[in-house]
Short mmCIF file of C-alpha atoms in Angstrom, two decimals:
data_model
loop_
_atom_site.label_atom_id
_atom_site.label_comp_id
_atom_site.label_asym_id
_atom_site.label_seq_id
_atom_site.Cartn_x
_atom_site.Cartn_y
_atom_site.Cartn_z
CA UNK A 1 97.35 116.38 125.61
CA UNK A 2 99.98 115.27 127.44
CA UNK A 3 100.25 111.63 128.04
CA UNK A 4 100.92 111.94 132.15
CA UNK A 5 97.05 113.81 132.18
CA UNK A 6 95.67 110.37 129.82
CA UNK A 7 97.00 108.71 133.38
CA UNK A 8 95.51 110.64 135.68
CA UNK A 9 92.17 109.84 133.57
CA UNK A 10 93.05 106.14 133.24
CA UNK A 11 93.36 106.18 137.20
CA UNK A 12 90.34 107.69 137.89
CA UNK A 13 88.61 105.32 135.72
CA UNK A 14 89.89 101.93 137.02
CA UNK A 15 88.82 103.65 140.48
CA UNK A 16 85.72 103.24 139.91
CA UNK A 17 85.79 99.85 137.81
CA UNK A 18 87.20 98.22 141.02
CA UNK A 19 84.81 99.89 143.16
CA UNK A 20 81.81 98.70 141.33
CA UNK A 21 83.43 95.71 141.50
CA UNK A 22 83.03 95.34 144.96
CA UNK A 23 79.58 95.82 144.98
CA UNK A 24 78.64 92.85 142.56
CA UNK A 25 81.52 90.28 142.40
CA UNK A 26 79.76 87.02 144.01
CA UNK A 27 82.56 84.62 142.76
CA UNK A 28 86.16 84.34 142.99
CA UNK A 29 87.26 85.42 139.38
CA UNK A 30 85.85 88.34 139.85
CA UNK A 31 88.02 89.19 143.03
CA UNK A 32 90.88 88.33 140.27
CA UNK A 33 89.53 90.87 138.08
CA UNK A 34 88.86 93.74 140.83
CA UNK A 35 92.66 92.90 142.16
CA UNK A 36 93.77 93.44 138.52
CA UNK A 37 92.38 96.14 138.31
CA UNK A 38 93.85 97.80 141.23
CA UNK A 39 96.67 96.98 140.25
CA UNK A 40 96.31 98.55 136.71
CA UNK A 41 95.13 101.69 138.84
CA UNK A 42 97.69 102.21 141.28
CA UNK A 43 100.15 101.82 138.00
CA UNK A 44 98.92 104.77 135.79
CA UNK A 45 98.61 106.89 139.16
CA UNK A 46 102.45 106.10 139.54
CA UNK A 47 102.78 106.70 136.04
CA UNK A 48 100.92 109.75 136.70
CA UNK A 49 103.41 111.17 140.05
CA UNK A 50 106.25 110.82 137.39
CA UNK A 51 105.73 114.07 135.77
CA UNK A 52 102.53 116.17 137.61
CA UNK A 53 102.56 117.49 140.83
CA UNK A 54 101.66 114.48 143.34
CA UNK A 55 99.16 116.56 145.24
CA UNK A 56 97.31 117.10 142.32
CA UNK A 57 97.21 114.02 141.14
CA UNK A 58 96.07 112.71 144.02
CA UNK A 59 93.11 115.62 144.40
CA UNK A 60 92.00 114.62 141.11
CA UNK A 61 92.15 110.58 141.73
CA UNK A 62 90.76 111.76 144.99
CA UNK A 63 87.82 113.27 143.73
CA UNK A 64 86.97 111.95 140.31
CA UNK A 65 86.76 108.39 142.94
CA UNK A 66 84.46 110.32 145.34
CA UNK A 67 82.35 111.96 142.84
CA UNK A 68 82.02 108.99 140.25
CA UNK A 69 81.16 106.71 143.44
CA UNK A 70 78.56 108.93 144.33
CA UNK A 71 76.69 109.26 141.46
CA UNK A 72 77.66 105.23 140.82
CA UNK A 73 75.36 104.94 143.70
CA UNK A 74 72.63 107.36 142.56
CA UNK A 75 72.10 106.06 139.25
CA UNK A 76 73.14 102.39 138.95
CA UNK A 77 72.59 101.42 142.54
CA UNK A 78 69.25 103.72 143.45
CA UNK A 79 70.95 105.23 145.89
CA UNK A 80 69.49 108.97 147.08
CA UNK A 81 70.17 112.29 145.74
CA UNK A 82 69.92 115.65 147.64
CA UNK A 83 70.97 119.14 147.99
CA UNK A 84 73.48 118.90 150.42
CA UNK A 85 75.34 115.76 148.12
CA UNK A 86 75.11 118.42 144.92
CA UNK A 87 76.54 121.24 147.23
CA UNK A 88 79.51 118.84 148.59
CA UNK A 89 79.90 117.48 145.11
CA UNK A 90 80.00 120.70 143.74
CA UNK A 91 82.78 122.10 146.46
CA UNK A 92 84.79 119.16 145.51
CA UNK A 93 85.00 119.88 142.23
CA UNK A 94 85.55 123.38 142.99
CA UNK A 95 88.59 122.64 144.98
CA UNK A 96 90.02 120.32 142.39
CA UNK A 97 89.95 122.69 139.82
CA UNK A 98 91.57 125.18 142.57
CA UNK A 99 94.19 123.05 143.14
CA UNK A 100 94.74 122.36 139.68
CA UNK A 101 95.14 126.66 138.72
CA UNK A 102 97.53 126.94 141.90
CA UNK A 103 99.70 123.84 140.34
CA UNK A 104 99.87 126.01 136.62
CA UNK A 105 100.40 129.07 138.69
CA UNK A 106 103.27 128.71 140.62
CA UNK A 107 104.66 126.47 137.37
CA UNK A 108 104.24 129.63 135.18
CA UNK A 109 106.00 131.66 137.85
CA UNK A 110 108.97 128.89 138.29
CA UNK A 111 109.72 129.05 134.49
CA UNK A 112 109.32 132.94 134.69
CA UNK A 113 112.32 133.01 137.36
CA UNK A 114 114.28 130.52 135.37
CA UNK A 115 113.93 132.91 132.11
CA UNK A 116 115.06 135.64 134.22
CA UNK A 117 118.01 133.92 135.62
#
């Protein structure tokens, strides 16, 4: 595995550390935890940009953070689950992938010309 793909999944992690975070720090070494944290997020999703396709990146930050906050809330929170969250979740995740197949395409096809050239 290559390591820029351990940073996207680093990323999407510390997303949701700090964001859980938010929801029970009461005390002000915790705000110096969650700030770290960003920090350490916003660093492997630099890290991240360096070598994969920004847009992609970001969809997968994007959605991992969206997804893992929703389910956060469903299971550790009692938050609500329906239908139309699994459907939206679901499209999300469809469209991540998407994006993710377009990025290898048109990579495949860039070496392809350069092999050619």
């Amino acid at each position: 595995m290559q390591k820029e793909w351990v940073y996207v999944g680093l990323t999407s992690l510390f997303e949701l550390f700090w964001i859980f975070g938010f929801n029970v720090a009461n005390s002000w070494w915790h705000w110096v935890i969650i700030v770290s944290m960003i920090a350490l997020d916003f660093h492997f999703l630099s890290k991240a940009c360096e070598n994969l396709p920004t847009g992609t990146v970001y969809a997968i930050f994007a959605g991992a953070g969206a997804i893992g906050t929703t389910l956060m809330d469903i299971f550790i929170f009692d938050g609500e689950f329906n239908a139309i969250k699994g459907i939206f979740m679901l499209i999300l995740v469809s469209g991540v992938i998407g994006l993710k197949l377009a990025d290898s395409s048109s990579a495949e096809h860039e070496e392809q010309k350069e092999v050619n050239a």
